[in-house]
XYZ file of C-alpha atoms in Angstrom:
328
model
C 31.954 -26.472 -16.576
C 34.666 -25.406 -18.880
C 37.852 -23.576 -18.413
C 39.772 -22.672 -15.354
C 42.730 -20.326 -15.724
C 44.866 -21.473 -18.677
C 47.934 -23.514 -17.730
C 51.048 -23.676 -19.824
C 52.149 -27.093 -20.280
C 51.941 -28.197 -23.097
C 58.003 -35.043 -35.970
C 59.793 -35.869 -41.081
C 58.583 -39.210 -41.397
C 60.422 -42.200 -40.078
C 61.108 -45.511 -41.793
C 60.577 -48.830 -40.009
C 62.286 -52.167 -39.966
C 60.138 -55.194 -40.673
C 57.760 -56.432 -37.974
C 58.763 -59.472 -35.981
C 58.018 -62.939 -37.161
C 54.703 -64.341 -35.991
C 54.615 -65.043 -32.326
C 57.841 -63.153 -31.571
C 57.251 -59.449 -31.102
C 60.365 -57.246 -31.443
C 61.231 -53.586 -31.507
C 60.969 -51.504 -34.670
C 63.185 -48.559 -35.327
C 61.072 -45.578 -36.175
C 63.769 -43.576 -37.895
C 66.250 -44.184 -40.690
C 69.887 -44.470 -39.715
C 71.359 -41.046 -38.731
C 73.683 -39.145 -40.998
C 77.366 -39.628 -40.376
C 78.743 -37.641 -37.461
C 81.470 -35.137 -38.252
C 83.705 -32.912 -36.210
C 81.774 -29.905 -34.940
C 83.389 -26.612 -36.023
C 84.458 -24.190 -33.381
C 81.694 -21.742 -32.600
C 78.898 -23.849 -34.091
C 75.617 -24.055 -32.233
C 74.644 -27.385 -30.565
C 71.080 -28.763 -31.079
C 69.812 -30.881 -28.125
C 66.531 -32.731 -27.747
C 64.376 -33.228 -24.676
C 61.890 -36.123 -25.022
C 58.465 -36.131 -23.362
C 56.154 -36.785 -21.605
C 58.694 -38.160 -19.052
C 59.351 -41.692 -17.859
C 56.529 -43.738 -16.466
C 53.324 -45.629 -17.316
C 50.717 -44.043 -19.583
C 47.599 -44.871 -21.528
C 47.701 -46.013 -25.168
C 46.841 -42.499 -26.422
C 49.955 -40.842 -25.140
C 52.047 -39.257 -27.920
C 55.784 -38.802 -27.539
C 57.187 -35.326 -27.820
C 60.561 -33.966 -28.792
C 61.507 -30.397 -27.838
C 64.498 -28.799 -29.564
C 66.645 -26.049 -27.988
C 67.079 -24.361 -31.404
C 64.340 -23.700 -33.994
C 64.473 -25.578 -37.277
C 62.348 -23.499 -39.697
C 59.691 -25.112 -41.885
C 61.389 -23.957 -45.041
C 64.682 -25.721 -44.226
C 63.676 -29.212 -45.370
C 67.194 -30.602 -45.386
C 67.742 -29.618 -41.745
C 64.378 -31.127 -40.723
C 65.311 -34.374 -42.471
C 68.603 -34.463 -40.541
C 66.819 -33.862 -37.239
C 64.089 -36.433 -37.768
C 66.517 -39.144 -38.873
C 68.260 -38.686 -35.557
C 65.103 -39.135 -33.415
C 64.843 -42.878 -32.924
C 61.686 -44.553 -31.523
C 61.355 -48.280 -30.818
C 58.381 -50.177 -29.341
C 57.629 -53.718 -28.340
C 55.163 -54.914 -29.644
C 55.700 -53.346 -33.074
C 53.478 -50.321 -33.628
C 54.874 -48.252 -36.475
C 54.590 -44.517 -36.405
C 55.820 -41.117 -37.593
C 57.091 -37.858 -36.337
C 55.071 -34.699 -37.011
C 56.450 -31.151 -36.826
C 54.145 -29.165 -34.579
C 56.297 -26.015 -34.809
C 59.969 -25.101 -35.340
C 60.986 -26.431 -31.961
C 58.420 -29.227 -31.302
C 57.737 -32.642 -32.767
C 55.151 -35.304 -31.772
C 55.337 -39.040 -32.515
C 52.378 -41.451 -32.722
C 51.426 -44.657 -34.455
C 48.679 -44.903 -37.066
C 46.300 -46.085 -34.411
C 46.835 -46.073 -30.592
C 49.863 -47.804 -29.049
C 49.419 -51.502 -28.182
C 48.405 -52.274 -24.608
C 51.324 -53.287 -22.371
C 53.962 -51.957 -24.740
C 57.455 -50.757 -23.991
C 58.339 -47.616 -25.953
C 61.754 -45.908 -26.092
C 62.866 -42.682 -27.661
C 66.489 -41.636 -27.975
C 68.589 -39.120 -29.861
C 71.280 -40.049 -32.439
C 72.232 -36.553 -33.423
C 75.609 -36.134 -31.758
C 77.959 -34.623 -34.317
C 75.342 -34.545 -37.088
C 75.332 -31.484 -39.257
C 72.003 -29.778 -39.121
C 72.970 -26.541 -40.872
C 76.258 -24.786 -41.514
C 76.132 -23.244 -38.029
C 74.284 -25.908 -36.118
C 75.318 -29.455 -35.192
C 73.609 -32.154 -33.131
C 74.580 -32.834 -29.532
C 73.979 -35.586 -27.088
C 70.471 -36.223 -25.794
C 68.993 -38.377 -23.079
C 66.676 -41.286 -23.762
C 63.006 -41.770 -22.642
C 61.285 -45.032 -21.795
C 57.588 -45.291 -21.182
C 55.115 -48.232 -20.882
C 51.410 -48.567 -21.626
C 48.859 -50.378 -19.566
C 45.374 -51.646 -20.541
C 43.672 -49.958 -23.476
C 41.153 -47.710 -21.617
C 38.845 -45.335 -23.459
C 35.954 -43.238 -22.181
C 33.429 -42.469 -24.967
C 30.791 -39.794 -24.372
C 27.766 -39.671 -26.616
C 26.617 -36.088 -26.217
C 23.193 -36.690 -27.896
C 22.445 -39.546 -25.472
C 23.863 -37.865 -22.373
C 25.866 -41.004 -21.756
C 29.512 -42.122 -21.273
C 30.689 -45.733 -21.800
C 34.078 -46.767 -20.532
C 35.932 -49.567 -22.309
C 38.865 -51.659 -21.150
C 40.614 -53.636 -23.832
C 37.572 -53.377 -26.055
C 35.017 -54.475 -23.514
C 32.516 -52.048 -21.995
C 32.929 -51.999 -18.204
C 30.576 -49.159 -17.174
C 28.005 -46.788 -18.605
C 27.544 -43.449 -16.857
C 24.824 -40.862 -17.191
C 26.477 -37.479 -17.834
C 25.880 -33.841 -18.675
C 28.077 -31.925 -21.054
C 28.323 -28.353 -22.308
C 25.170 -26.305 -22.818
C 24.630 -23.753 -25.628
C 27.470 -21.225 -25.693
C 29.812 -23.599 -23.808
C 29.651 -26.797 -25.952
C 32.026 -29.582 -25.052
C 34.681 -30.081 -27.677
C 34.155 -33.134 -29.894
C 36.774 -35.609 -31.099
C 39.654 -37.432 -29.435
C 41.423 -36.103 -26.331
C 43.927 -37.609 -23.947
C 43.968 -37.494 -20.147
C 46.532 -34.889 -19.073
C 46.408 -35.139 -15.293
C 44.080 -35.855 -12.358
C 43.246 -33.534 -9.429
C 41.320 -34.787 -6.400
C 39.963 -31.310 -5.574
C 40.034 -28.067 -7.536
C 38.275 -24.720 -7.321
C 36.507 -23.657 -10.591
C 35.474 -20.063 -11.163
C 33.592 -18.498 -14.025
C 35.867 -15.480 -14.109
C 38.638 -17.676 -15.415
C 36.776 -18.047 -18.693
C 35.512 -14.474 -18.871
C 32.147 -14.829 -17.109
C 31.467 -11.772 -14.878
C 30.599 -12.386 -11.249
C 27.144 -10.912 -11.659
C 26.309 -13.037 -14.739
C 23.545 -15.687 -14.468
C 26.182 -18.101 -15.815
C 28.662 -17.299 -13.012
C 29.949 -20.094 -10.765
C 32.500 -20.647 -8.014
C 32.651 -24.312 -7.027
C 34.874 -26.719 -5.215
C 35.045 -29.715 -7.592
C 36.000 -33.314 -6.760
C 37.515 -36.180 -8.739
C 38.601 -34.007 -11.726
C 40.258 -35.564 -14.786
C 41.801 -32.958 -17.052
C 41.642 -33.289 -20.833
C 42.583 -29.746 -22.045
C 44.972 -27.147 -20.732
C 42.277 -24.531 -21.011
C 40.286 -26.321 -18.371
C 38.017 -29.046 -19.708
C 37.534 -31.812 -17.214
C 35.508 -34.921 -16.441
C 34.382 -34.495 -12.847
C 31.829 -34.925 -10.108
C 28.781 -32.509 -10.520
C 26.322 -33.283 -7.708
C 24.783 -29.797 -8.198
C 23.454 -30.872 -11.582
C 22.203 -34.371 -10.622
C 18.785 -33.835 -12.144
C 20.397 -33.227 -15.582
C 22.636 -36.346 -15.641
C 21.511 -38.549 -18.495
C 18.795 -36.024 -19.521
C 20.184 -32.584 -20.423
C 23.459 -30.806 -21.236
C 23.847 -27.929 -18.648
C 27.535 -27.586 -17.948
C 30.056 -24.895 -19.014
C 31.922 -27.456 -21.177
C 33.070 -30.073 -18.757
C 31.552 -33.612 -18.531
C 29.759 -33.914 -15.237
C 28.424 -36.976 -13.434
C 27.506 -38.236 -9.985
C 30.081 -38.262 -7.201
C 30.135 -42.068 -7.087
C 30.656 -42.433 -10.828
C 33.288 -39.646 -10.842
C 35.203 -41.351 -8.017
C 35.217 -44.615 -9.955
C 36.283 -42.867 -13.177
C 39.054 -41.036 -11.289
C 40.431 -44.353 -10.056
C 40.082 -45.996 -13.479
C 41.649 -43.354 -15.791
C 45.369 -42.508 -16.065
C 47.338 -39.946 -17.978
C 47.470 -40.985 -21.608
C 44.130 -42.748 -21.594
C 41.725 -41.896 -24.421
C 38.688 -39.709 -24.183
C 36.292 -39.425 -27.099
C 33.249 -37.121 -27.441
C 30.800 -38.004 -30.204
C 27.549 -36.710 -31.658
C 27.754 -33.225 -30.220
C 27.475 -29.728 -31.762
C 30.771 -28.544 -30.150
C 33.842 -27.498 -32.099
C 36.460 -30.146 -32.826
C 39.322 -30.557 -30.384
C 42.455 -28.862 -31.738
C 45.271 -31.185 -32.766
C 47.855 -29.192 -30.854
C 48.191 -26.465 -28.267
C 45.364 -27.354 -25.869
C 46.412 -30.848 -24.752
C 46.987 -33.914 -26.918
C 44.545 -33.718 -29.846
C 46.973 -35.548 -32.098
C 44.515 -38.364 -32.861
C 42.080 -35.905 -34.531
C 44.358 -35.935 -37.612
C 43.899 -38.814 -40.050
C 47.051 -40.876 -40.695
C 47.740 -39.219 -44.123
C 47.288 -35.813 -42.429
C 49.715 -36.843 -39.742
C 52.293 -38.072 -42.164
C 52.038 -34.833 -44.094
C 53.648 -33.136 -41.126
C 56.853 -35.096 -41.631
C 59.773 -34.047 -43.754
C 60.386 -37.592 -44.948
C 58.332 -39.503 -47.578
C 55.892 -42.028 -46.199
C 57.401 -45.473 -45.386
C 55.602 -48.448 -47.005
C 55.850 -50.175 -43.640
C 53.676 -47.476 -42.030
C 51.203 -47.179 -44.895
C 50.160 -50.839 -44.578
C 49.703 -51.117 -40.815
C 46.664 -53.323 -40.251
C 43.563 -51.920 -38.722
C 43.003 -52.543 -35.000
C 41.112 -55.697 -34.074
C 38.334 -53.691 -32.292
C 37.274 -50.954 -34.782
C 35.160 -49.121 -32.171
C 38.375 -48.532 -30.163
C 40.179 -46.753 -33.038
C 40.162 -42.967 -33.508
C 37.156 -41.697 -35.421
C 37.602 -39.098 -38.118
């Protein structure tokens, strides 16, 4: 089934220093040095930055976010350059990457491909005292540190009614599934796990289905892994057991047996990668309904930056396991 009630929740390109010498990974700085700080005039506004998603361990698909307390309009290129140069990202091992402006207050950062497994990633602000505009100057900002675990990806082939889960490039389980039926097709493309809920009530009214409709539902659902804010999940669907591996009958979610769902719930973590292939559903939005950042090609992603592409990011080698890279 698809959406429960909607939940609110919801980067000018950076240069990089050279990768580490062979055998000795080191951090790369994903921003050019900040502009020189100056004395802030009396009465000037102060721009602060809040980094996301928050400290902790995440999957390799987790983008970084930067939320500004003042808008920086798209047309003010010089101001956006100043902001982006003051948003510093480092990772060990080296990953490369770029900021992308989602809107006037929000930027996302991601590498060309997913983060390396078992990486340490840090974001920090270097905007204190930097002039953004005549009436706006940078202020202090806290830092963010996250880590990644194994590279875990769940790939659903809609046409084959099947999901295969990979860990570090190796298939570890194949699960018969059912996805969205006509009128409720599951979104295709790359998604990222947002959160997990052991039990949740899902009702058709939350997506506009009247109570007296043949499509109406009101269910207590177990082992739910959320991938969109509008309510697309991977979850246990014992009521549709006859369709698993045979037919797509859901309202947009990916359903499976209770045993498989319990295992998947234990296996996946926020930031892990979900891919949906070979289906007729619309493509996952890049922004606004979860983390669809990976549905933009690398050139498309870099086009959302106010800085020119860095040669270091344009020549990032392809991942060793091509099937684990985002598909476009």
